[in-house]
PDB file of C-alpha atoms in Angstrom:
ATOM      1  CA  MET A   1     -34.135 -26.183   2.555  1.00 36.00           C
ATOM      2  CA  SER A   2     -32.431 -29.001   4.480  1.00 44.00           C
ATOM      3  CA  ILE A   3     -32.398 -29.336   8.242  1.00 50.00           C
ATOM      4  CA  ALA A   4     -28.784 -28.163   8.281  1.00 62.00           C
ATOM      5  CA  GLY A   5     -29.337 -25.014   6.236  1.00 71.00           C
ATOM      6  CA  GLY A   6     -30.055 -21.368   6.886  1.00 90.00           C
ATOM      7  CA  ALA A   7     -29.208 -18.865   9.587  1.00 93.00           C
ATOM      8  CA  GLY A   8     -32.401 -19.853  11.387  1.00 95.00           C
ATOM      9  CA  ALA A   9     -31.042 -23.346  12.012  1.00 94.00           C
ATOM     10  CA  LEU A  10     -27.900 -21.816  13.475  1.00 96.00           C
ATOM     11  CA  ALA A  11     -29.881 -19.518  15.765  1.00 96.00           C
ATOM     12  CA  ALA A  12     -32.078 -22.406  16.872  1.00 96.00           C
ATOM     13  CA  ARG A  13     -29.036 -24.498  17.753  1.00 97.00           C
ATOM     14  CA  PHE A  14     -27.535 -21.711  19.878  1.00 97.00           C
ATOM     15  CA  ALA A  15     -30.877 -21.105  21.595  1.00 97.00           C
ATOM     16  CA  ALA A  16     -31.183 -24.794  22.499  1.00 97.00           C
ATOM     17  CA  LEU A  17     -27.648 -24.826  23.909  1.00 97.00           C
ATOM     18  CA  ALA A  18     -28.241 -21.656  25.931  1.00 95.00           C
ATOM     19  CA  ALA A  19     -31.437 -23.103  27.391  1.00 96.00           C
ATOM     20  CA  HIS A  20     -29.365 -25.915  28.913  1.00 95.00           C
ATOM     21  CA  GLY A  21     -26.375 -23.753  29.847  1.00 95.00           C
ATOM     22  CA  HIS A  22     -24.160 -25.492  27.302  1.00 97.00           C
ATOM     23  CA  ALA A  23     -21.437 -24.149  25.030  1.00 97.00           C
ATOM     24  CA  ALA A  24     -21.174 -25.073  21.353  1.00 98.00           C
ATOM     25  CA  LEU A  25     -18.513 -27.326  19.887  1.00 98.00           C
ATOM     26  CA  ALA A  26     -17.709 -26.200  16.344  1.00 98.00           C
ATOM     27  CA  PRO A  27     -15.151 -28.271  14.437  1.00 98.00           C
ATOM     28  CA  PHE A  28     -13.425 -27.021  11.302  1.00 97.00           C
ATOM     29  CA  VAL A  29     -12.527 -29.331   8.427  1.00 97.00           C
ATOM     30  CA  THR A  30     -11.140 -28.734   4.965  1.00 97.00           C
ATOM     31  CA  ALA A  31     -13.490 -29.519   2.092  1.00 98.00           C
ATOM     32  CA  GLY A  32     -11.933 -32.057  -0.243  1.00 97.00           C
ATOM     33  CA  ASP A  33      -9.204 -33.361   2.059  1.00 96.00           C
ATOM     34  CA  PRO A  34      -8.543 -36.137   1.307  1.00 95.00           C
ATOM     35  CA  ASP A  35     -11.441 -36.001  -1.177  1.00 96.00           C
ATOM     36  CA  LEU A  36     -15.009 -34.722  -1.297  1.00 97.00           C
ATOM     37  CA  ASP A  37     -16.636 -38.092  -0.646  1.00 97.00           C
ATOM     38  CA  ALA A  38     -14.487 -38.408   2.462  1.00 97.00           C
ATOM     39  CA  THR A  39     -15.565 -34.924   3.534  1.00 98.00           C
ATOM     40  CA  VAL A  40     -19.222 -36.008   3.493  1.00 98.00           C
ATOM     41  CA  ALA A  41     -18.332 -39.040   5.605  1.00 98.00           C
ATOM     42  CA  VAL A  42     -16.376 -36.852   8.032  1.00 98.00           C
ATOM     43  CA  LEU A  43     -19.266 -34.412   8.351  1.00 98.00           C
ATOM     44  CA  GLU A  44     -21.602 -37.304   9.148  1.00 98.00           C
ATOM     45  CA  ALA A  45     -19.121 -38.520  11.779  1.00 98.00           C
ATOM     46  CA  LEU A  46     -18.967 -35.057  13.343  1.00 98.00           C
ATOM     47  CA  ASP A  47     -22.751 -34.940  13.441  1.00 98.00           C
ATOM     48  CA  ARG A  48     -22.960 -38.352  15.120  1.00 98.00           C
ATOM     49  CA  ALA A  49     -20.351 -37.244  17.660  1.00 98.00           C
ATOM     50  CA  GLY A  50     -22.644 -34.374  18.646  1.00 98.00           C
ATOM     51  CA  ALA A  51     -20.916 -31.380  17.057  1.00 98.00           C
ATOM     52  CA  ASP A  52     -23.215 -28.367  17.151  1.00 98.00           C
ATOM     53  CA  LEU A  53     -22.074 -26.797  13.885  1.00 98.00           C
ATOM     54  CA  CYS A  54     -19.172 -27.120  11.491  1.00 98.00           C
ATOM     55  CA  GLU A  55     -16.977 -24.702   9.599  1.00 97.00           C
ATOM     56  CA  LEU A  56     -16.067 -26.097   6.208  1.00 98.00           C
ATOM     57  CA  GLY A  57     -12.915 -24.567   4.790  1.00 97.00           C
ATOM     58  CA  VAL A  58     -12.949 -23.723   1.081  1.00 97.00           C
ATOM     59  CA  PRO A  59      -9.435 -24.474  -0.224  1.00 96.00           C
ATOM     60  CA  TYR A  60      -7.520 -21.453  -1.443  1.00 90.00           C
ATOM     61  CA  SER A  61      -4.004 -21.169  -2.820  1.00 82.00           C
ATOM     62  CA  ASP A  62      -3.225 -18.087  -0.690  1.00 73.00           C
ATOM     63  CA  PRO A  63      -4.902 -18.772   2.667  1.00 60.00           C
ATOM     64  CA  ILE A  64      -5.459 -16.015   5.217  1.00 64.00           C
ATOM     65  CA  ALA A  65      -4.150 -16.629   8.776  1.00 54.00           C
ATOM     66  CA  ASP A  66      -4.056 -20.385   8.255  1.00 61.00           C
ATOM     67  CA  GLY A  67      -1.092 -22.173   9.750  1.00 71.00           C
ATOM     68  CA  PRO A  68       0.896 -24.980   8.114  1.00 84.00           C
ATOM     69  CA  VAL A  69      -1.573 -27.769   8.971  1.00 88.00           C
ATOM     70  CA  ILE A  70      -4.553 -26.149   7.241  1.00 91.00           C
ATOM     71  CA  GLN A  71      -2.386 -24.813   4.411  1.00 90.00           C
ATOM     72  CA  ALA A  72      -1.236 -28.360   3.716  1.00 93.00           C
ATOM     73  CA  ALA A  73      -4.836 -29.600   3.736  1.00 95.00           C
ATOM     74  CA  TYR A  74      -5.821 -26.891   1.252  1.00 95.00           C
ATOM     75  CA  THR A  75      -2.908 -27.874  -0.981  1.00 94.00           C
ATOM     76  CA  ARG A  76      -3.950 -31.546  -0.907  1.00 96.00           C
ATOM     77  CA  ALA A  77      -7.560 -30.703  -1.736  1.00 96.00           C
ATOM     78  CA  LEU A  78      -6.598 -28.452  -4.646  1.00 96.00           C
ATOM     79  CA  ALA A  79      -4.206 -31.088  -5.996  1.00 95.00           C
ATOM     80  CA  ALA A  80      -7.069 -33.613  -5.850  1.00 94.00           C
ATOM     81  CA  GLY A  81      -9.141 -31.466  -8.223  1.00 95.00           C
ATOM     82  CA  PHE A  82     -11.256 -29.343  -5.892  1.00 96.00           C
ATOM     83  CA  THR A  83     -13.585 -26.853  -7.610  1.00 96.00           C
ATOM     84  CA  LEU A  84     -16.432 -24.674  -6.364  1.00 97.00           C
ATOM     85  CA  GLU A  85     -18.927 -26.605  -8.463  1.00 97.00           C
ATOM     86  CA  LYS A  86     -17.844 -29.843  -6.791  1.00 98.00           C
ATOM     87  CA  PHE A  87     -17.903 -28.093  -3.415  1.00 98.00           C
ATOM     88  CA  PHE A  88     -21.515 -26.953  -3.687  1.00 98.00           C
ATOM     89  CA  ALA A  89     -22.589 -30.372  -4.951  1.00 98.00           C
ATOM     90  CA  MET A  90     -20.858 -32.004  -1.980  1.00 98.00           C
ATOM     91  CA  VAL A  91     -22.427 -29.547   0.487  1.00 98.00           C
ATOM     92  CA  THR A  92     -25.875 -30.288  -0.965  1.00 97.00           C
ATOM     93  CA  ARG A  93     -25.332 -33.970  -0.254  1.00 97.00           C
ATOM     94  CA  ALA A  94     -23.965 -33.339   3.227  1.00 97.00           C
ATOM     95  CA  THR A  95     -26.634 -30.929   4.410  1.00 96.00           C
ATOM     96  CA  GLY A  96     -29.268 -33.466   3.460  1.00 94.00           C
ATOM     97  CA  ARG A  97     -27.664 -36.026   5.768  1.00 96.00           C
ATOM     98  CA  VAL A  98     -26.712 -34.080   8.922  1.00 97.00           C
ATOM     99  CA  ARG A  99     -28.601 -32.025  11.479  1.00 95.00           C
ATOM    100  CA  MET A 100     -25.783 -29.660  12.454  1.00 97.00           C
ATOM    101  CA  PRO A 101     -25.606 -26.339  10.585  1.00 97.00           C
ATOM    102  CA  ILE A 102     -22.638 -26.034   8.222  1.00 98.00           C
ATOM    103  CA  LEU A 103     -20.891 -22.766   7.387  1.00 98.00           C
ATOM    104  CA  ALA A 104     -18.298 -22.163   4.692  1.00 98.00           C
ATOM    105  CA  MET A 105     -15.068 -20.438   5.694  1.00 97.00           C
ATOM    106  CA  VAL A 106     -14.056 -18.782   2.467  1.00 97.00           C
ATOM    107  CA  SER A 107     -11.799 -15.999   1.223  1.00 96.00           C
ATOM    108  CA  TYR A 108     -13.648 -13.002  -0.133  1.00 96.00           C
ATOM    109  CA  SER A 109     -11.553 -13.165  -3.300  1.00 95.00           C
ATOM    110  CA  ILE A 110     -13.289 -16.459  -4.147  1.00 97.00           C
ATOM    111  CA  ILE A 111     -16.714 -14.919  -3.527  1.00 98.00           C
ATOM    112  CA  PHE A 112     -15.817 -11.811  -5.538  1.00 97.00           C
ATOM    113  CA  ARG A 113     -14.558 -13.782  -8.527  1.00 96.00           C
ATOM    114  CA  ARG A 114     -17.737 -15.860  -8.671  1.00 97.00           C
ATOM    115  CA  GLY A 115     -19.921 -12.814  -8.019  1.00 98.00           C
ATOM    116  CA  VAL A 116     -21.473 -12.006  -4.657  1.00 98.00           C
ATOM    117  CA  ASP A 117     -25.064 -12.711  -5.665  1.00 98.00           C
ATOM    118  CA  ARG A 118     -24.208 -15.943  -7.451  1.00 98.00           C
ATOM    119  CA  PHE A 119     -22.045 -17.246  -4.616  1.00 98.00           C
ATOM    120  CA  VAL A 120     -24.660 -16.475  -1.978  1.00 98.00           C
ATOM    121  CA  ALA A 121     -27.415 -18.033  -4.077  1.00 98.00           C
ATOM    122  CA  ASP A 122     -25.326 -21.184  -4.541  1.00 98.00           C
ATOM    123  CA  ALA A 123     -24.551 -21.302  -0.822  1.00 98.00           C
ATOM    124  CA  ALA A 124     -28.197 -20.969   0.155  1.00 97.00           C
ATOM    125  CA  ALA A 125     -29.316 -23.548  -2.411  1.00 97.00           C
ATOM    126  CA  ALA A 126     -26.742 -26.019  -1.083  1.00 97.00           C
ATOM    127  CA  GLY A 127     -28.138 -25.650   2.436  1.00 97.00           C
ATOM    128  CA  LEU A 128     -25.316 -23.746   4.103  1.00 98.00           C
ATOM    129  CA  ALA A 129     -26.177 -21.835   7.267  1.00 98.00           C
ATOM    130  CA  GLY A 130     -23.735 -19.023   6.616  1.00 98.00           C
ATOM    131  CA  LEU A 131     -20.310 -17.780   5.621  1.00 98.00           C
ATOM    132  CA  VAL A 132     -17.171 -16.986   7.599  1.00 97.00           C
ATOM    133  CA  VAL A 133     -15.057 -14.562   5.561  1.00 96.00           C
ATOM    134  CA  PRO A 134     -11.808 -13.809   7.409  1.00 93.00           C
ATOM    135  CA  ASP A 135     -10.351 -11.325   4.923  1.00 93.00           C
ATOM    136  CA  LEU A 136     -13.399  -9.079   4.395  1.00 94.00           C
ATOM    137  CA  PRO A 137     -13.009  -5.641   6.031  1.00 94.00           C
ATOM    138  CA  LEU A 138     -16.068  -4.269   7.790  1.00 95.00           C
ATOM    139  CA  GLU A 139     -16.035  -1.158   5.599  1.00 95.00           C
ATOM    140  CA  GLU A 140     -16.264  -3.214   2.395  1.00 96.00           C
ATOM    141  CA  SER A 141     -18.769  -5.805   3.570  1.00 97.00           C
ATOM    142  CA  ALA A 142     -22.105  -4.153   2.748  1.00 97.00           C
ATOM    143  CA  PRO A 143     -22.764  -5.966  -0.573  1.00 98.00           C
ATOM    144  CA  LEU A 144     -22.118  -9.412   0.899  1.00 98.00           C
ATOM    145  CA  ASP A 145     -23.907  -8.541   4.122  1.00 98.00           C
ATOM    146  CA  GLY A 146     -27.003  -7.473   2.219  1.00 98.00           C
ATOM    147  CA  ALA A 147     -26.974 -10.550  -0.003  1.00 98.00           C
ATOM    148  CA  CYS A 148     -26.570 -12.874   2.990  1.00 98.00           C
ATOM    149  CA  ARG A 149     -29.388 -11.225   4.931  1.00 97.00           C
ATOM    150  CA  ALA A 150     -31.695 -11.469   1.913  1.00 97.00           C
ATOM    151  CA  ALA A 151     -30.827 -15.166   1.534  1.00 97.00           C
ATOM    152  CA  HIS A 152     -31.154 -15.842   5.291  1.00 97.00           C
ATOM    153  CA  LEU A 153     -27.488 -16.763   5.626  1.00 98.00           C
ATOM    154  CA  ALA A 154     -25.308 -15.765   8.572  1.00 98.00           C
ATOM    155  CA  LEU A 155     -22.231 -13.641   7.883  1.00 98.00           C
ATOM    156  CA  VAL A 156     -19.760 -14.299  10.686  1.00 97.00           C
ATOM    157  CA  ARG A 157     -17.165 -11.617  11.456  1.00 96.00           C
ATOM    158  CA  LEU A 158     -13.810 -12.060  13.168  1.00 95.00           C
ATOM    159  CA  VAL A 159     -12.348 -10.081  16.066  1.00 95.00           C
ATOM    160  CA  THR A 160      -8.646 -10.509  16.858  1.00 92.00           C
ATOM    161  CA  PRO A 161      -6.494  -9.596  19.864  1.00 90.00           C
ATOM    162  CA  THR A 162      -5.183  -6.586  17.928  1.00 90.00           C
ATOM    163  CA  THR A 163      -8.632  -5.233  16.982  1.00 93.00           C
ATOM    164  CA  PRO A 164      -9.169  -1.888  18.788  1.00 94.00           C
ATOM    165  CA  PRO A 165     -12.159  -1.950  21.176  1.00 94.00           C
ATOM    166  CA  GLN A 166     -14.272   0.527  19.214  1.00 96.00           C
ATOM    167  CA  ARG A 167     -13.765  -1.415  16.012  1.00 96.00           C
ATOM    168  CA  ALA A 168     -14.315  -4.743  17.756  1.00 96.00           C
ATOM    169  CA  GLU A 169     -17.658  -3.487  19.028  1.00 96.00           C
ATOM    170  CA  ALA A 170     -18.684  -2.369  15.539  1.00 97.00           C
ATOM    171  CA  ILE A 171     -17.711  -5.763  14.097  1.00 96.00           C
ATOM    172  CA  ALA A 172     -19.568  -7.626  16.834  1.00 95.00           C
ATOM    173  CA  ARG A 173     -22.729  -5.585  16.323  1.00 95.00           C
ATOM    174  CA  GLN A 174     -22.686  -6.186  12.566  1.00 96.00           C
ATOM    175  CA  SER A 175     -21.959  -9.915  12.769  1.00 97.00           C
ATOM    176  CA  THR A 176     -24.782 -12.378  12.248  1.00 97.00           C
ATOM    177  CA  GLY A 177     -24.813 -16.016  13.340  1.00 97.00           C
ATOM    178  CA  PHE A 178     -21.970 -15.597  15.798  1.00 98.00           C
ATOM    179  CA  VAL A 179     -18.794 -13.621  16.392  1.00 97.00           C
ATOM    180  CA  TYR A 180     -15.530 -15.480  15.804  1.00 97.00           C
ATOM    181  CA  CYS A 181     -13.142 -14.379  18.536  1.00 95.00           C
ATOM    182  CA  VAL A 182      -9.574 -15.186  17.520  1.00 93.00           C
ATOM    183  CA  SER A 183      -7.761 -16.207  20.687  1.00 85.00           C
ATOM    184  CA  VAL A 184      -4.233 -15.252  19.688  1.00 71.00           C
ATOM    185  CA  ALA A 185      -2.413 -13.022  17.231  1.00 54.00           C
ATOM    186  CA  GLY A 186      -0.828 -15.007  14.430  1.00 44.00           C
ATOM    187  CA  VAL A 187      -1.886 -18.038  12.413  1.00 42.00           C
ATOM    188  CA  THR A 188      -4.007 -21.060  13.247  1.00 46.00           C
ATOM    189  CA  GLY A 189      -2.513 -24.034  15.037  1.00 41.00           C
ATOM    190  CA  ALA A 190      -3.039 -26.036  18.213  1.00 44.00           C
ATOM    191  CA  ARG A 191      -1.408 -24.539  21.311  1.00 44.00           C
ATOM    192  CA  ALA A 192      -0.689 -25.846  24.784  1.00 49.00           C
ATOM    193  CA  ALA A 193      -2.608 -23.241  26.770  1.00 55.00           C
ATOM    194  CA  LEU A 194      -5.168 -20.489  26.403  1.00 65.00           C
ATOM    195  CA  PRO A 195      -3.675 -16.974  26.379  1.00 68.00           C
ATOM    196  CA  ALA A 196      -3.859 -14.640  29.347  1.00 69.00           C
ATOM    197  CA  GLY A 197      -6.635 -12.077  29.164  1.00 84.00           C
ATOM    198  CA  LEU A 198      -8.794 -14.124  26.808  1.00 89.00           C
ATOM    199  CA  ALA A 199     -11.597 -14.653  29.337  1.00 88.00           C
ATOM    200  CA  GLU A 200     -11.870 -10.926  29.995  1.00 92.00           C
ATOM    201  CA  ARG A 201     -11.894 -10.116  26.280  1.00 92.00           C
ATOM    202  CA  VAL A 202     -14.616 -12.676  25.580  1.00 94.00           C
ATOM    203  CA  ALA A 203     -16.687 -11.442  28.505  1.00 94.00           C
ATOM    204  CA  TRP A 204     -16.534  -7.906  27.157  1.00 95.00           C
ATOM    205  CA  LEU A 205     -17.394  -9.023  23.614  1.00 95.00           C
ATOM    206  CA  ARG A 206     -20.463 -10.821  24.901  1.00 95.00           C
ATOM    207  CA  THR A 207     -21.724  -7.560  26.422  1.00 95.00           C
ATOM    208  CA  VAL A 208     -21.592  -5.735  23.075  1.00 95.00           C
ATOM    209  CA  SER A 209     -22.553  -8.555  20.682  1.00 95.00           C
ATOM    210  CA  ARG A 210     -26.099  -9.403  19.648  1.00 92.00           C
ATOM    211  CA  VAL A 211     -25.063 -12.948  18.771  1.00 96.00           C
ATOM    212  CA  PRO A 212     -23.035 -15.698  20.498  1.00 97.00           C
ATOM    213  CA  VAL A 213     -19.248 -15.410  20.763  1.00 97.00           C
ATOM    214  CA  LEU A 214     -17.180 -18.456  19.811  1.00 97.00           C
ATOM    215  CA  VAL A 215     -13.426 -18.732  20.310  1.00 96.00           C
ATOM    216  CA  GLY A 216     -11.025 -20.285  17.826  1.00 92.00           C
ATOM    217  CA  PHE A 217      -7.289 -20.627  17.047  1.00 86.00           C
ATOM    218  CA  GLY A 218      -5.240 -22.932  19.241  1.00 82.00           C
ATOM    219  CA  ILE A 219      -8.084 -25.033  20.674  1.00 91.00           C
ATOM    220  CA  GLY A 220      -7.473 -28.767  20.507  1.00 90.00           C
ATOM    221  CA  ASP A 221      -8.190 -30.735  23.687  1.00 92.00           C
ATOM    222  CA  PRO A 222     -11.067 -31.260  26.112  1.00 95.00           C
ATOM    223  CA  GLU A 223      -9.427 -29.245  28.882  1.00 94.00           C
ATOM    224  CA  GLN A 224      -9.212 -26.158  26.671  1.00 92.00           C
ATOM    225  CA  VAL A 225     -12.788 -26.634  25.494  1.00 94.00           C
ATOM    226  CA  ARG A 226     -13.977 -27.032  29.080  1.00 94.00           C
ATOM    227  CA  ALA A 227     -12.198 -23.831  30.111  1.00 91.00           C
ATOM    228  CA  LEU A 228     -13.764 -21.929  27.211  1.00 92.00           C
ATOM    229  CA  ALA A 229     -17.216 -23.284  28.010  1.00 93.00           C
ATOM    230  CA  ASP A 230     -17.063 -21.313  31.253  1.00 90.00           C
ATOM    231  CA  VAL A 231     -16.542 -17.968  29.501  1.00 92.00           C
ATOM    232  CA  ALA A 232     -17.622 -18.211  25.846  1.00 95.00           C
ATOM    233  CA  ASP A 233     -20.629 -19.466  23.902  1.00 97.00           C
ATOM    234  CA  GLY A 234     -18.550 -22.056  22.125  1.00 97.00           C
ATOM    235  CA  ALA A 235     -15.177 -23.361  20.985  1.00 96.00           C
ATOM    236  CA  ILE A 236     -13.889 -23.847  17.440  1.00 96.00           C
ATOM    237  CA  VAL A 237     -11.456 -26.732  16.914  1.00 95.00           C
ATOM    238  CA  GLY A 238      -9.593 -26.587  13.619  1.00 90.00           C
ATOM    239  CA  SER A 239      -5.922 -27.431  13.135  1.00 91.00           C
ATOM    240  CA  ALA A 240      -5.892 -30.253  15.682  1.00 93.00           C
ATOM    241  CA  LEU A 241      -8.764 -31.985  13.885  1.00 96.00           C
ATOM    242  CA  VAL A 242      -7.344 -31.345  10.416  1.00 96.00           C
ATOM    243  CA  ARG A 243      -4.053 -32.879  11.572  1.00 95.00           C
ATOM    244  CA  ARG A 244      -5.912 -35.895  12.945  1.00 96.00           C
ATOM    245  CA  ILE A 245      -7.703 -36.376   9.621  1.00 97.00           C
ATOM    246  CA  ALA A 246      -4.350 -36.303   7.803  1.00 96.00           C
ATOM    247  CA  GLU A 247      -2.962 -38.934  10.200  1.00 97.00           C
ATOM    248  CA  LEU A 248      -5.990 -41.193   9.831  1.00 97.00           C
ATOM    249  CA  THR A 249      -6.391 -40.964   6.051  1.00 97.00           C
ATOM    250  CA  PRO A 250      -3.717 -43.569   5.153  1.00 97.00           C
ATOM    251  CA  GLN A 251      -5.546 -46.095   7.360  1.00 97.00           C
ATOM    252  CA  GLY A 252      -8.619 -46.131   5.110  1.00 97.00           C
ATOM    253  CA  ARG A 253     -12.106 -44.647   5.141  1.00 97.00           C
ATOM    254  CA  GLU A 254     -13.494 -46.748   7.979  1.00 97.00           C
ATOM    255  CA  ALA A 255     -10.610 -45.835  10.301  1.00 98.00           C
ATOM    256  CA  LEU A 256     -10.871 -42.187   9.287  1.00 98.00           C
ATOM    257  CA  VAL A 257     -14.554 -41.951  10.129  1.00 98.00           C
ATOM    258  CA  ALA A 258     -14.214 -43.853  13.397  1.00 98.00           C
ATOM    259  CA  GLY A 259     -11.177 -41.845  14.419  1.00 98.00           C
ATOM    260  CA  VAL A 260     -12.854 -38.505  13.753  1.00 98.00           C
ATOM    261  CA  GLU A 261     -15.891 -39.503  15.781  1.00 98.00           C
ATOM    262  CA  ALA A 262     -13.716 -40.742  18.635  1.00 98.00           C
ATOM    263  CA  TYR A 263     -11.678 -37.534  18.653  1.00 97.00           C
ATOM    264  CA  VAL A 264     -14.633 -35.150  18.623  1.00 98.00           C
ATOM    265  CA  ALA A 265     -16.978 -36.873  21.080  1.00 98.00           C
ATOM    266  CA  PRO A 266     -14.858 -35.974  24.158  1.00 98.00           C
ATOM    267  CA  LEU A 267     -14.667 -32.365  22.949  1.00 98.00           C
ATOM    268  CA  VAL A 268     -18.451 -32.264  22.746  1.00 98.00           C
ATOM    269  CA  ARG A 269     -18.731 -33.653  26.280  1.00 98.00           C
ATOM    270  CA  ALA A 270     -16.298 -31.004  27.507  1.00 97.00           C
ATOM    271  CA  ALA A 271     -18.400 -28.253  25.952  1.00 97.00           C
ATOM    272  CA  ARG A 272     -21.441 -29.623  27.809  1.00 94.00           C
ATOM    273  CA  SER A 273     -19.707 -29.823  31.179  1.00 86.00           C
TER     274      SER A 273
END
């Protein structure tokens, strides 16, 4: 398996960060936007910039909780001919070239249609570190959870501001890899400020979780990342980066790669501060 692959690589990365008192910087990008070759180049740029892990969105025609920026990226990728076969082939190339663990953020309907065992086997063979499945209820997750554990893949669960405490604790205890703490109710998208009460919620989650707690939704600048680094185990930056990729794409591949690296490097530094 490649350096980037497997839940063990993810755990090792978090352990190394914790040993230095650092938080993780976890960018999100859409697979296949603007095309799959560009996605490999973007992943390499993120790795060079120092990103600790990456969530790779699997385009879906009916996205869950994704705001207009990511929805538009999914639409572009699907229009460009995205398929799961092409996705796994691209991931295999990428995980052989980067050190950061890569996870797929994917709707359970896609996994179900392909078959749980087949999807997990393909994910492990491609070198993925795990799956983030935002629309999979805890009560229905046993088959995928078992398959991921057998394949040594993380299965990341999400906790939202509206999740009742007892349920949030159950989700956190069942999550592997890390817990994805959604910062705000609603859809993804960069926001000007972190919501009130987030620090207290993250602090509580960290007391009940066996794995690190990362915060996503609305994170887009170094100041927000720096604030999260004081309370969480990491920050996930999605819509702001996806928007930047869309802005850079018309300028050509070289400008895209350079621009992504330049955008992410300060976020990484903020997570280390």
